[in-house]
Amino acid sequence: MIVRILTEGQYDLPGAFIDDLNTIDNELVEIVAAEDDEGFARVLKQMLDLVREKGSPVPMDELVESDLVLPEPDITLLEAEEMFVGEGLVQG
């Protein structure tokens, strides 16, 4: 799965980590609904770190469509409220 982190780039994340990503995503949905700024920053970092650590960077000169787009690391809780609604970002 190709995952883009806004302002950073794309990563090729093995399918074995999709469930982990989905678990974190579900937690983020709850945190955003609770308007927990501190929890949001901590769990968003956890999500982005998973992609960075378990994924392989896609070369900048390679044009690949993203399967999933994650927010930039410095997104605010208010901005995230528009993204993390319903079932969250990760589907499946």
PDB file of N, CA and C in Angstrom, residues 40-84:
ATOM      1  N   PHE A  40      -4.159  13.514  20.827  1.00  0.00           N
ATOM      2  CA  PHE A  40      -4.120  13.589  19.375  1.00  0.00           C
ATOM      3  C   PHE A  40      -2.685  13.671  18.875  1.00  0.00           C
ATOM      4  N   ALA A  41      -1.902  14.573  19.437  1.00  0.00           N
ATOM      5  CA  ALA A  41      -0.512  14.733  18.994  1.00  0.00           C
ATOM      6  C   ALA A  41       0.272  13.443  19.203  1.00  0.00           C
ATOM      7  N   ARG A  42       0.065  12.774  20.330  1.00  0.00           N
ATOM      8  CA  ARG A  42       0.797  11.553  20.655  1.00  0.00           C
ATOM      9  C   ARG A  42       0.433  10.406  19.697  1.00  0.00           C
ATOM     10  N   VAL A  43      -0.860  10.213  19.447  1.00  0.00           N
ATOM     11  CA  VAL A  43      -1.290   9.080  18.621  1.00  0.00           C
ATOM     12  C   VAL A  43      -1.053   9.360  17.135  1.00  0.00           C
ATOM     13  N   LEU A  44      -1.169  10.610  16.704  1.00  0.00           N
ATOM     14  CA  LEU A  44      -0.835  10.936  15.319  1.00  0.00           C
ATOM     15  C   LEU A  44       0.641  10.641  15.066  1.00  0.00           C
ATOM     16  N   LYS A  45       1.504  11.000  16.010  1.00  0.00           N
ATOM     17  CA  LYS A  45       2.925  10.709  15.873  1.00  0.00           C
ATOM     18  C   LYS A  45       3.140   9.203  15.770  1.00  0.00           C
ATOM     19  N   GLN A  46       2.418   8.456  16.569  1.00  0.00           N
ATOM     20  CA  GLN A  46       2.510   6.990  16.543  1.00  0.00           C
ATOM     21  C   GLN A  46       2.133   6.459  15.155  1.00  0.00           C
ATOM     22  N   MET A  47       1.070   7.010  14.568  1.00  0.00           N
ATOM     23  CA  MET A  47       0.626   6.586  13.236  1.00  0.00           C
ATOM     24  C   MET A  47       1.688   6.900  12.174  1.00  0.00           C
ATOM     25  N   LEU A  48       2.182   8.130  12.199  1.00  0.00           N
ATOM     26  CA  LEU A  48       3.162   8.537  11.197  1.00  0.00           C
ATOM     27  C   LEU A  48       4.477   7.770  11.376  1.00  0.00           C
ATOM     28  N   ASP A  49       4.869   7.532  12.618  1.00  0.00           N
ATOM     29  CA  ASP A  49       6.087   6.765  12.877  1.00  0.00           C
ATOM     30  C   ASP A  49       5.964   5.333  12.364  1.00  0.00           C
ATOM     31  N   LEU A  50       4.794   4.732  12.497  1.00  0.00           N
ATOM     32  CA  LEU A  50       4.575   3.385  11.977  1.00  0.00           C
ATOM     33  C   LEU A  50       4.848   3.353  10.475  1.00  0.00           C
ATOM     34  N   VAL A  51       4.308   4.325   9.765  1.00  0.00           N
ATOM     35  CA  VAL A  51       4.500   4.384   8.310  1.00  0.00           C
ATOM     36  C   VAL A  51       5.969   4.631   7.976  1.00  0.00           C
ATOM     37  N   ARG A  52       6.602   5.547   8.678  1.00  0.00           N
ATOM     38  CA  ARG A  52       8.014   5.878   8.420  1.00  0.00           C
ATOM     39  C   ARG A  52       8.936   4.694   8.717  1.00  0.00           C
ATOM     40  N   GLU A  53       8.663   3.990   9.817  1.00  0.00           N
ATOM     41  CA  GLU A  53       9.555   2.919  10.264  1.00  0.00           C
ATOM     42  C   GLU A  53       9.322   1.599   9.541  1.00  0.00           C
ATOM     43  N   LYS A  54       8.086   1.291   9.210  1.00  0.00           N
ATOM     44  CA  LYS A  54       7.770  -0.001   8.589  1.00  0.00           C
ATOM     45  C   LYS A  54       7.666   0.094   7.064  1.00  0.00           C
ATOM     46  N   GLY A  55       7.500   1.314   6.556  1.00  0.00           N
ATOM     47  CA  GLY A  55       7.406   1.505   5.115  1.00  0.00           C
ATOM     48  C   GLY A  55       8.751   1.846   4.499  1.00  0.00           C
ATOM     49  N   SER A  56       8.818   1.692   3.200  1.00  0.00           N
ATOM     50  CA  SER A  56      10.025   2.068   2.454  1.00  0.00           C
ATOM     51  C   SER A  56       9.724   3.345   1.685  1.00  0.00           C
ATOM     52  N   PRO A  57      10.584   4.362   1.787  1.00  0.00           N
ATOM     53  CA  PRO A  57      10.331   5.602   1.043  1.00  0.00           C
ATOM     54  C   PRO A  57      10.269   5.345  -0.459  1.00  0.00           C
ATOM     55  N   VAL A  58       9.278   5.968  -1.089  1.00  0.00           N
ATOM     56  CA  VAL A  58       9.169   5.910  -2.551  1.00  0.00           C
ATOM     57  C   VAL A  58      10.040   7.036  -3.094  1.00  0.00           C
ATOM     58  N   PRO A  59      10.943   6.731  -4.037  1.00  0.00           N
ATOM     59  CA  PRO A  59      11.805   7.791  -4.583  1.00  0.00           C
ATOM     60  C   PRO A  59      10.983   8.974  -5.108  1.00  0.00           C
ATOM     61  N   MET A  60      11.490  10.185  -4.849  1.00  0.00           N
ATOM     62  CA  MET A  60      10.775  11.407  -5.242  1.00  0.00           C
ATOM     63  C   MET A  60      10.509  11.483  -6.745  1.00  0.00           C
ATOM     64  N   ASP A  61      11.397  10.892  -7.539  1.00  0.00           N
ATOM     65  CA  ASP A  61      11.239  10.975  -8.993  1.00  0.00           C
ATOM     66  C   ASP A  61      10.312   9.896  -9.542  1.00  0.00           C
ATOM     67  N   GLU A  62       9.761   9.065  -8.672  1.00  0.00           N
ATOM     68  CA  GLU A  62       8.849   8.004  -9.076  1.00  0.00           C
ATOM     69  C   GLU A  62       7.407   8.475  -8.876  1.00  0.00           C
ATOM     70  N   LEU A  63       6.599   8.441  -9.928  1.00  0.00           N
ATOM     71  CA  LEU A  63       5.200   8.866  -9.837  1.00  0.00           C
ATOM     72  C   LEU A  63       4.330   7.658  -9.533  1.00  0.00           C
ATOM     73  N   VAL A  64       3.778   7.644  -8.318  1.00  0.00           N
ATOM     74  CA  VAL A  64       2.950   6.540  -7.864  1.00  0.00           C
ATOM     75  C   VAL A  64       1.717   7.124  -7.186  1.00  0.00           C
ATOM     76  N   GLU A  65       0.556   6.582  -7.517  1.00  0.00           N
ATOM     77  CA  GLU A  65      -0.676   7.051  -6.884  1.00  0.00           C
ATOM     78  C   GLU A  65      -0.734   6.555  -5.441  1.00  0.00           C
ATOM     79  N   SER A  66      -1.134   7.418  -4.530  1.00  0.00           N
ATOM     80  CA  SER A  66      -1.250   7.056  -3.114  1.00  0.00           C
ATOM     81  C   SER A  66      -2.562   6.328  -2.867  1.00  0.00           C
ATOM     82  N   ASP A  67      -2.492   5.254  -2.081  1.00  0.00           N
ATOM     83  CA  ASP A  67      -3.700   4.537  -1.660  1.00  0.00           C
ATOM     84  C   ASP A  67      -4.323   5.204  -0.440  1.00  0.00           C
ATOM     85  N   LEU A  68      -3.483   5.886   0.322  1.00  0.00           N
ATOM     86  CA  LEU A  68      -3.925   6.527   1.554  1.00  0.00           C
ATOM     87  C   LEU A  68      -3.108   7.788   1.757  1.00  0.00           C
ATOM     88  N   VAL A  69      -3.765   8.861   2.156  1.00  0.00           N
ATOM     89  CA  VAL A  69      -3.070  10.120   2.435  1.00  0.00           C
ATOM     90  C   VAL A  69      -3.285  10.459   3.901  1.00  0.00           C
ATOM     91  N   LEU A  70      -2.168  10.609   4.615  1.00  0.00           N
ATOM     92  CA  LEU A  70      -2.215  10.966   6.032  1.00  0.00           C
ATOM     93  C   LEU A  70      -1.859  12.435   6.197  1.00  0.00           C
ATOM     94  N   PRO A  71      -2.359  13.042   7.249  1.00  0.00           N
ATOM     95  CA  PRO A  71      -2.101  14.476   7.448  1.00  0.00           C
ATOM     96  C   PRO A  71      -0.638  14.773   7.761  1.00  0.00           C
ATOM     97  N   GLU A  72      -0.282  16.023   7.604  1.00  0.00           N
ATOM     98  CA  GLU A  72       1.062  16.473   7.949  1.00  0.00           C
ATOM     99  C   GLU A  72       1.256  16.367   9.463  1.00  0.00           C
ATOM    100  N   PRO A  73       2.506  16.201   9.891  1.00  0.00           N
ATOM    101  CA  PRO A  73       2.775  16.007  11.316  1.00  0.00           C
ATOM    102  C   PRO A  73       2.318  17.153  12.223  1.00  0.00           C
ATOM    103  N   ASP A  74       2.245  18.356  11.697  1.00  0.00           N
ATOM    104  CA  ASP A  74       1.882  19.505  12.539  1.00  0.00           C
ATOM    105  C   ASP A  74       0.419  19.935  12.389  1.00  0.00           C
ATOM    106  N   ILE A  75      -0.428  19.051  11.901  1.00  0.00           N
ATOM    107  CA  ILE A  75      -1.847  19.382  11.772  1.00  0.00           C
ATOM    108  C   ILE A  75      -2.431  19.633  13.171  1.00  0.00           C
ATOM    109  N   THR A  76      -3.345  20.572  13.243  1.00  0.00           N
ATOM    110  CA  THR A  76      -3.983  20.867  14.528  1.00  0.00           C
ATOM    111  C   THR A  76      -5.191  19.953  14.728  1.00  0.00           C
ATOM    112  N   LEU A  77      -5.615  19.836  15.956  1.00  0.00           N
ATOM    113  CA  LEU A  77      -6.794  19.039  16.258  1.00  0.00           C
ATOM    114  C   LEU A  77      -8.008  19.580  15.515  1.00  0.00           C
ATOM    115  N   LEU A  78      -8.130  20.891  15.465  1.00  0.00           N
ATOM    116  CA  LEU A  78      -9.264  21.514  14.774  1.00  0.00           C
ATOM    117  C   LEU A  78      -9.264  21.127  13.293  1.00  0.00           C
ATOM    118  N   GLU A  79      -8.102  21.187  12.647  1.00  0.00           N
ATOM    119  CA  GLU A  79      -8.010  20.795  11.238  1.00  0.00           C
ATOM    120  C   GLU A  79      -8.303  19.307  11.066  1.00  0.00           C
ATOM    121  N   ALA A  80      -7.863  18.516  12.018  1.00  0.00           N
ATOM    122  CA  ALA A  80      -8.046  17.069  11.931  1.00  0.00           C
ATOM    123  C   ALA A  80      -9.503  16.656  12.092  1.00  0.00           C
ATOM    124  N   GLU A  81     -10.274  17.473  12.779  1.00  0.00           N
ATOM    125  CA  GLU A  81     -11.685  17.129  12.980  1.00  0.00           C
ATOM    126  C   GLU A  81     -12.407  16.908  11.662  1.00  0.00           C
ATOM    127  N   GLU A  82     -11.953  17.574  10.612  1.00  0.00           N
ATOM    128  CA  GLU A  82     -12.571  17.413   9.292  1.00  0.00           C
ATOM    129  C   GLU A  82     -12.131  16.113   8.618  1.00  0.00           C
ATOM    130  N   MET A  83     -10.960  15.583   8.989  1.00  0.00           N
ATOM    131  CA  MET A  83     -10.433  14.376   8.352  1.00  0.00           C
ATOM    132  C   MET A  83     -10.835  13.096   9.078  1.00  0.00           C
ATOM    133  N   PHE A  84     -10.765  13.107  10.401  1.00  0.00           N
ATOM    134  CA  PHE A  84     -10.988  11.902  11.196  1.00  0.00           C
ATOM    135  C   PHE A  84     -12.443  11.846  11.664  1.00  0.00           C
TER     136      PHE A  84
END
